Structure formats: C-alpha cells, structure tokens
Amino acid sequence: MDDFIATHEAAIRLGIFLGVFMLMAIWEILAPRRRLTQSKSARWLNNIGLVVLNTVVVRIVFPTAAVGVAVYAAQQQWGLFNQVASPGWLAVIVSVVILDGVIYLQHVMFHAVPAFWRLHRVHHADLDFDVTTGSRFHTIEILLSMLVKFAAIVLLGPPLAAVVIFEVLLNATAMFNHSNVRLPLALDSVLRLFIVTPDMHRVHHSHHAHETNSNFGFNLSVWDRIFGTYRAQPDDGHTDMVIGIDTFREPRQCINLPGLLLMPFIGKITDYAINRRRWSKPDDS
Ligand SMILES: [Zn+2]
Ligand SMILES: [Zn+2]
C-alpha cells in the first residue's frame, strides 16, 4: 500500500486536483455568490500560469516532495509516530489534524512577520475571489511552506497515508473555500462548525485589515475558534465587500504574472502585518 502511494502520489494528487477544480468551476458558473469585477479569462490565465510555474519549481527543488520526507523519517525512525506504537488509523487522524494546525499557524505567521507578508500579499491582492485564488501563492511562499511541512513531518513521523490525505485535502478544501459559490446559509452555518466554508474564508480576503487578519484556517475551522481569530461575516456583506488590498489595486500589477512575481519586492510594508509596527513616527502619517 505504502509503495503504491509513494509511486503514484503525483498522479493521485493531480487527478483529484483537476476533478475538484472542474467541479468548483462549473458550480461557480451555475450558482455564483458575487459578480466578478475583473476579466475572468485574464485572471485565470495568470493565476493558473502561476500554479504551473510553482508546480515545476517545487518538483525541481524538492523532487521527493512531502511523501519522500515521510518515507525517510520512517526509515530513520524519526518523529513521534515512528517512536510511539499506536493504531494506524489513530496516527492518520491525529497527523492530519496536527498538520492542519501547523498550516494555520504558518498562515498567521505569514500575516504577522512583515517580510513574509510581502510574499503572502500576492494571495491577497487578487481583485476577485474564486477557485483560482485558492492556488495563487508566490513561488517563494510555496517553497517556504514546503520546508515548514517537512519540519512538521520530521517531528511527527506521520504514516505515509496521512501525508497524502493531508496534501490532497488541503488542496481540495483550498479550492472549495476560495470558490465564488453560493451555499444555502443554513448549510453554511452547519458546515462551518467543522470546516472552512467559502463565506468564512471570503472574510479573510476583505480589504479591511481587521477582517484580513481573521479566519486563517484552510481546512478545519476549529483553529480560528480556539485561537480567537474567528470572524463570522464581513462588515460590508458578501456581495458588497471589497476583495483585495488597498495598496494594490492596479489590474496590471494584481493580475499579470510578472506583476505577481515582483509584488513582494515592491513598496514599503505599511498595513496588515499583525504586529502593527509603525514604520514612521505617528505625526509623519
Ligand atoms: Zn492570508
Ligand atoms: Zn485565501
């Protein structure tokens, strides 16, 4: 089983990615939540271009991916579950939940540290919010997040299946909760007790700083509730709220791939970093 997973990991992930992507893309056409403000074809071309670039770079820099690290950790007997005997199913569930918690904390860190926020702005500067936003991350952020994942795997020693389930789940739920889809409100309120829904994550893409710095979860909604970062709805309502960042509104910069790749290196950090550090004296601003 483990051999099968290790050999076919890339194909399993690509197949599920394409399936969920198509499902959400059709759902967005049939039952959209908001009217898009930008050309969909231009955004999709560039957002998907960034995903392809990231996939190629990650394959080159980390050819064995997270699964390879999990196999190596098992061979070396590194990490909690390679040291402590426990039922396989329990190790899978606990590992998936812990890895999700690590990704939550990493997301908070990408908002809190100014240099990391420079990278993460690329995700937030999307002027609309749809299924392609879910995979739109700067290449350096993707590489750093792989290193965080590798470190977590080495410490945790999760079963191989847990790593693949986690990667597939993270990818699929990111597409789901970034989708421009309308869910019945009653269903949304039940679902968000457990997982992050599109309405819940859309709050995180608001241009208002207090909303951007909330709802950091990607998969399970419990982390925002435990750590006090949960915000139920956007102040301006889902259809009227402004998506994006106030300092980046120029479509050429926020849509075109070269603009996205250069974005971390442009301008000063002024807002949205959680630590609220002032970069000028109060009377200068
Ligand atoms: Zn964010
Ligand atoms: Zn997002």
GROMACS .gro file of C-alpha atoms and ligand atoms in nm:
model
  287
    1MET     CA    1   0.000   0.000   0.000
    2ASP     CA    2   0.275   0.243   0.102
    3ASP     CA    3   0.471   0.156  -0.212
    4PHE     CA    4   0.164   0.225  -0.426
    5ILE     CA    5   0.110   0.562  -0.256
    6ALA     CA    6   0.477   0.661  -0.286
    7THR     CA    7   0.489   0.569  -0.657
    8HIS     CA    8   0.157   0.721  -0.762
    9GLU     CA    9   0.147   1.020  -0.526
   10ALA     CA   10   0.184   1.280  -0.803
   11ALA     CA   11  -0.082   1.117  -1.025
   12ILE     CA   12  -0.329   1.082  -0.734
   13ARG     CA   13  -0.285   1.447  -0.642
   14LEU     CA   14  -0.311   1.575  -0.999
   15GLY     CA   15  -0.625   1.367  -1.067
   16ILE     CA   16  -0.805   1.491  -0.756
   17PHE     CA   17  -0.689   1.848  -0.818
   18LEU     CA   18  -0.833   1.850  -1.172
   19GLY     CA   19  -1.157   1.681  -1.061
   20VAL     CA   20  -1.225   1.925  -0.775
   21PHE     CA   21  -1.116   2.221  -0.989
   22MET     CA   22  -1.366   2.135  -1.263
   23LEU     CA   23  -1.643   2.071  -1.011
   24MET     CA   24  -1.595   2.409  -0.844
   25ALA     CA   25  -1.553   2.590  -1.180
   26ILE     CA   26  -1.890   2.456  -1.300
   27TRP     CA   27  -2.053   2.531  -0.963
   28GLU     CA   28  -1.926   2.892  -0.986
   29ILE     CA   29  -2.098   2.932  -1.322
   30LEU     CA   30  -2.425   2.774  -1.207
   31ALA     CA   31  -2.455   2.942  -0.866
   32PRO     CA   32  -2.214   3.236  -0.824
   33ARG     CA   33  -2.203   3.418  -0.488
   34ARG     CA   34  -2.074   3.751  -0.624
   35ARG     CA   35  -2.039   3.927  -0.956
   36LEU     CA   36  -1.671   3.925  -1.062
   37THR     CA   37  -1.515   4.270  -1.103
   38GLN     CA   38  -1.232   4.173  -1.342
   39SER     CA   39  -1.199   3.976  -1.664
   40LYS     CA   40  -1.220   3.611  -1.562
   41SER     CA   41  -1.012   3.485  -1.855
   42ALA     CA   42  -0.725   3.727  -1.777
   43ARG     CA   43  -0.723   3.633  -1.408
   44TRP     CA   44  -0.749   3.262  -1.475
   45LEU     CA   45  -0.474   3.263  -1.736
   46ASN     CA   46  -0.230   3.433  -1.496
   47ASN     CA   47  -0.338   3.255  -1.175
   48ILE     CA   48  -0.316   2.915  -1.346
   49GLY     CA   49   0.016   3.019  -1.503
   50LEU     CA   50   0.149   3.082  -1.151
   51VAL     CA   51   0.026   2.739  -1.036
   52VAL     CA   52   0.205   2.569  -1.327
   53LEU     CA   53   0.525   2.764  -1.253
   54ASN     CA   54   0.505   2.670  -0.882
   55THR     CA   55   0.446   2.303  -0.961
   56VAL     CA   56   0.752   2.290  -1.187
   57VAL     CA   57   0.976   2.478  -0.939
   58VAL     CA   58   0.867   2.260  -0.644
   59ARG     CA   59   0.934   1.943  -0.847
   60ILE     CA   60   1.284   2.070  -0.931
   61VAL     CA   61   1.375   2.197  -0.582
   62PHE     CA   62   1.205   1.921  -0.380
   63PRO     CA   63   1.174   1.621  -0.616
   64THR     CA   64   1.076   1.378  -0.339
   65ALA     CA   65   0.806   1.613  -0.200
   66ALA     CA   66   0.650   1.568   0.145
   67VAL     CA   67   0.591   1.198   0.084
   68GLY     CA   68   0.965   1.144   0.031
   69VAL     CA   69   1.037   1.317   0.363
   70ALA     CA   70   0.781   1.094   0.540
   71VAL     CA   71   0.943   0.780   0.391
   72TYR     CA   72   1.289   0.899   0.500
   73ALA     CA   73   1.163   0.985   0.852
   74ALA     CA   74   1.015   0.634   0.880
   75GLN     CA   75   1.343   0.472   0.767
   76GLN     CA   76   1.536   0.675   1.024
   77GLN     CA   77   1.271   0.619   1.294
   78TRP     CA   78   1.233   0.992   1.336
   79GLY     CA   79   0.926   1.160   1.481
   80LEU     CA   80   0.652   1.083   1.732
   81PHE     CA   81   0.462   0.811   1.543
   82ASN     CA   82   0.781   0.633   1.440
   83GLN     CA   83   0.877   0.611   1.811
   84VAL     CA   84   0.544   0.551   1.984
   85ALA     CA   85   0.337   0.248   1.882
   86SER     CA   86  -0.023   0.342   1.806
   87PRO     CA   87  -0.309   0.209   1.591
   88GLY     CA   88  -0.260   0.312   1.226
   89TRP     CA   89  -0.598   0.486   1.196
   90LEU     CA   90  -0.532   0.693   1.508
   91ALA     CA   91  -0.191   0.800   1.378
   92VAL     CA   92  -0.351   0.903   1.046
   93ILE     CA   93  -0.627   1.113   1.208
   94VAL     CA   94  -0.401   1.280   1.466
   95SER     CA   95  -0.135   1.352   1.199
   96VAL     CA   96  -0.383   1.511   0.958
   97VAL     CA   97  -0.528   1.730   1.235
   98ILE     CA   98  -0.185   1.837   1.365
   99LEU     CA   99  -0.055   1.916   1.015
  100ASP     CA  100  -0.366   2.128   0.959
  101GLY     CA  101  -0.292   2.315   1.285
  102VAL     CA  102   0.065   2.374   1.169
  103ILE     CA  103  -0.061   2.523   0.841
  104TYR     CA  104  -0.296   2.750   1.041
  105LEU     CA  105  -0.003   2.877   1.249
  106GLN     CA  106   0.210   2.921   0.938
  107HIS     CA  107  -0.066   3.131   0.783
  108VAL     CA  108  -0.081   3.352   1.094
  109MET     CA  109   0.296   3.390   1.073
  110PHE     CA  110   0.276   3.496   0.708
  111HIS     CA  111   0.048   3.781   0.819
  112ALA     CA  112   0.245   3.872   1.132
  113VAL     CA  113   0.600   3.899   1.001
  114PRO     CA  114   0.641   4.191   0.757
  115ALA     CA  115   0.884   4.012   0.522
  116PHE     CA  116   0.653   3.710   0.500
  117TRP     CA  117   0.350   3.935   0.446
  118ARG     CA  118   0.531   4.074   0.139
  119LEU     CA  119   0.513   3.723  -0.011
  120HIS     CA  120   0.163   3.643   0.113
  121ARG     CA  121   0.026   3.971  -0.031
  122VAL     CA  122   0.028   3.801  -0.372
  123HIS     CA  123  -0.251   3.573  -0.249
  124HIS     CA  124  -0.448   3.864  -0.102
  125ALA     CA  125  -0.402   4.107  -0.392
  126ASP     CA  126  -0.633   3.905  -0.617
  127LEU     CA  127  -0.906   4.152  -0.706
  128ASP     CA  128  -1.168   3.879  -0.720
  129PHE     CA  129  -1.217   3.565  -0.512
  130ASP     CA  130  -1.273   3.236  -0.693
  131VAL     CA  131  -1.141   2.882  -0.731
  132THR     CA  132  -0.814   3.001  -0.890
  133THR     CA  133  -0.742   3.231  -0.591
  134GLY     CA  134  -0.708   2.916  -0.380
  135SER     CA  135  -0.385   2.812  -0.552
  136ARG     CA  136  -0.245   3.161  -0.615
  137PHE     CA  137   0.066   3.188  -0.395
  138HIS     CA  138   0.406   3.338  -0.464
  139THR     CA  139   0.664   3.073  -0.556
  140ILE     CA  140   0.886   3.161  -0.257
  141GLU     CA  141   0.589   3.126  -0.019
  142ILE     CA  142   0.520   2.780  -0.164
  143LEU     CA  143   0.885   2.677  -0.111
  144LEU     CA  144   0.890   2.811   0.248
  145SER     CA  145   0.565   2.636   0.324
  146MET     CA  146   0.714   2.308   0.195
  147LEU     CA  147   1.002   2.350   0.442
  148VAL     CA  148   0.755   2.407   0.729
  149LYS     CA  149   0.568   2.093   0.622
  150PHE     CA  150   0.893   1.893   0.604
  151ALA     CA  151   0.989   2.006   0.957
  152ALA     CA  152   0.645   1.908   1.088
  153ILE     CA  153   0.672   1.566   0.921
  154VAL     CA  154   1.016   1.501   1.068
  155LEU     CA  155   0.889   1.582   1.419
  156LEU     CA  156   0.560   1.400   1.382
  157GLY     CA  157   0.666   1.090   1.184
  158PRO     CA  158   0.318   1.054   1.030
  159PRO     CA  159   0.210   0.747   0.831
  160LEU     CA  160   0.258   0.793   0.456
  161ALA     CA  161  -0.118   0.777   0.400
  162ALA     CA  162  -0.167   1.070   0.641
  163VAL     CA  163   0.072   1.289   0.440
  164VAL     CA  164  -0.104   1.213   0.111
  165ILE     CA  165  -0.453   1.255   0.266
  166PHE     CA  166  -0.341   1.586   0.416
  167GLU     CA  167  -0.192   1.720   0.090
  168VAL     CA  168  -0.497   1.617  -0.115
  169LEU     CA  169  -0.738   1.752   0.148
  170LEU     CA  170  -0.554   2.085   0.179
  171ASN     CA  171  -0.552   2.127  -0.197
  172ALA     CA  172  -0.919   2.034  -0.241
  173THR     CA  173  -1.050   2.239   0.052
  174ALA     CA  174  -0.845   2.542  -0.058
  175MET     CA  175  -1.022   2.528  -0.395
  176PHE     CA  176  -1.360   2.475  -0.228
  177ASN     CA  177  -1.331   2.754   0.028
  178HIS     CA  178  -1.200   3.009  -0.223
  179SER     CA  179  -1.479   2.937  -0.469
  180ASN     CA  180  -1.726   3.202  -0.576
  181VAL     CA  181  -2.015   2.967  -0.499
  182ARG     CA  182  -2.343   3.022  -0.322
  183LEU     CA  183  -2.425   2.774  -0.047
  184PRO     CA  184  -2.760   2.776   0.136
  185LEU     CA  185  -2.695   2.983   0.452
  186ALA     CA  186  -2.829   2.706   0.678
  187LEU     CA  187  -2.589   2.457   0.521
  188ASP     CA  188  -2.302   2.707   0.552
  189SER     CA  189  -2.368   2.756   0.923
  190VAL     CA  190  -2.362   2.380   0.989
  191LEU     CA  191  -2.058   2.313   0.767
  192ARG     CA  192  -1.850   2.591   0.923
  193LEU     CA  193  -1.878   2.425   1.263
  194PHE     CA  194  -1.629   2.174   1.119
  195ILE     CA  195  -1.464   2.306   0.802
  196VAL     CA  196  -1.384   2.643   0.646
  197THR     CA  197  -1.661   2.744   0.402
  198PRO     CA  198  -1.632   2.994   0.113
  199ASP     CA  199  -1.828   3.256   0.313
  200MET     CA  200  -1.596   3.206   0.610
  201HIS     CA  201  -1.274   3.238   0.410
  202ARG     CA  202  -1.402   3.528   0.196
  203VAL     CA  203  -1.390   3.742   0.513
  204HIS     CA  204  -1.013   3.682   0.511
  205HIS     CA  205  -0.990   3.839   0.162
  206SER     CA  206  -1.164   4.164   0.264
  207HIS     CA  207  -0.972   4.489   0.214
  208HIS     CA  208  -1.045   4.581   0.579
  209ALA     CA  209  -0.739   4.494   0.792
  210HIS     CA  210  -0.942   4.364   1.088
  211GLU     CA  211  -1.113   4.117   0.854
  212THR     CA  212  -0.796   4.021   0.665
  213ASN     CA  213  -0.640   3.931   0.999
  214SER     CA  214  -0.909   3.676   1.083
  215ASN     CA  215  -1.019   3.330   0.963
  216PHE     CA  216  -0.671   3.191   0.893
  217GLY     CA  217  -0.783   2.827   0.876
  218PHE     CA  218  -0.760   2.645   0.544
  219ASN     CA  219  -0.929   2.321   0.632
  220LEU     CA  220  -1.069   2.276   0.983
  221SER     CA  221  -1.249   2.579   1.126
  222VAL     CA  222  -1.166   2.485   1.485
  223TRP     CA  223  -0.829   2.664   1.493
  224ASP     CA  224  -0.978   3.012   1.443
  225ARG     CA  225  -1.230   2.942   1.717
  226ILE     CA  226  -0.969   2.811   1.963
  227PHE     CA  227  -0.716   3.088   1.899
  228GLY     CA  228  -0.965   3.375   1.884
  229THR     CA  229  -0.924   3.473   1.519
  230TYR     CA  230  -1.275   3.374   1.408
  231ARG     CA  231  -1.498   3.636   1.244
  232ALA     CA  232  -1.838   3.521   1.122
  233GLN     CA  233  -1.928   3.768   0.845
  234PRO     CA  234  -1.779   4.070   0.662
  235ASP     CA  235  -1.899   4.415   0.780
  236ASP     CA  236  -1.998   4.521   0.427
  237GLY     CA  237  -2.179   4.198   0.339
  238HIS     CA  238  -2.063   3.928   0.098
  239THR     CA  239  -2.189   4.089  -0.222
  240ASP     CA  240  -2.073   4.445  -0.146
  241MET     CA  241  -1.742   4.380   0.031
  242VAL     CA  242  -1.423   4.485  -0.150
  243ILE     CA  243  -1.181   4.199  -0.220
  244GLY     CA  244  -0.806   4.261  -0.214
  245ILE     CA  245  -0.558   4.504  -0.060
  246ASP     CA  246  -0.599   4.883  -0.065
  247THR     CA  247  -0.235   4.942  -0.163
  248PHE     CA  248  -0.252   4.713  -0.471
  249ARG     CA  249  -0.550   4.790  -0.696
  250GLU     CA  250  -0.380   4.826  -1.035
  251PRO     CA  251  -0.501   4.531  -1.250
  252ARG     CA  252  -0.171   4.511  -1.441
  253GLN     CA  253   0.011   4.450  -1.114
  254CYS     CA  254  -0.257   4.237  -0.945
  255ILE     CA  255  -0.343   4.015  -1.243
  256ASN     CA  256  -0.039   3.980  -1.471
  257LEU     CA  257   0.208   3.707  -1.378
  258PRO     CA  258   0.523   3.928  -1.389
  259GLY     CA  259   0.347   4.175  -1.158
  260LEU     CA  260   0.261   3.894  -0.916
  261LEU     CA  261   0.617   3.761  -0.911
  262LEU     CA  262   0.760   4.110  -0.846
  263MET     CA  263   0.498   4.215  -0.590
  264PRO     CA  264   0.693   4.102  -0.277
  265PHE     CA  265   0.981   4.331  -0.372
  266ILE     CA  266   0.777   4.646  -0.428
  267GLY     CA  267   0.700   4.926  -0.183
  268LYS     CA  268   0.712   4.950   0.194
  269ILE     CA  269   0.514   4.737   0.433
  270THR     CA  270   0.259   4.967   0.585
  271ASP     CA  271  -0.050   4.777   0.677
  272TYR     CA  272  -0.194   4.435   0.752
  273ALA     CA  273   0.110   4.290   0.933
  274ILE     CA  274  -0.039   4.174   1.261
  275ASN     CA  275   0.225   4.326   1.482
  276ARG     CA  276   0.107   4.673   1.365
  277ARG     CA  277   0.462   4.800   1.381
  278ARG     CA  278   0.477   5.165   1.284
  279TRP     CA  279   0.735   5.239   1.019
  280SER     CA  280   0.712   5.614   1.066
  281LYS     CA  281   0.654   5.840   1.366
  282PRO     CA  282   0.283   5.885   1.437
  283ASP     CA  283   0.296   6.254   1.337
  284ASP     CA  284   0.451   6.166   0.996
  285SER     CA  285   0.148   5.973   0.880
  286ZN      ZN  286  -0.385   3.522   0.438
  287ZN      ZN  287  -0.719   3.276   0.083
   0.00000   0.00000   0.00000
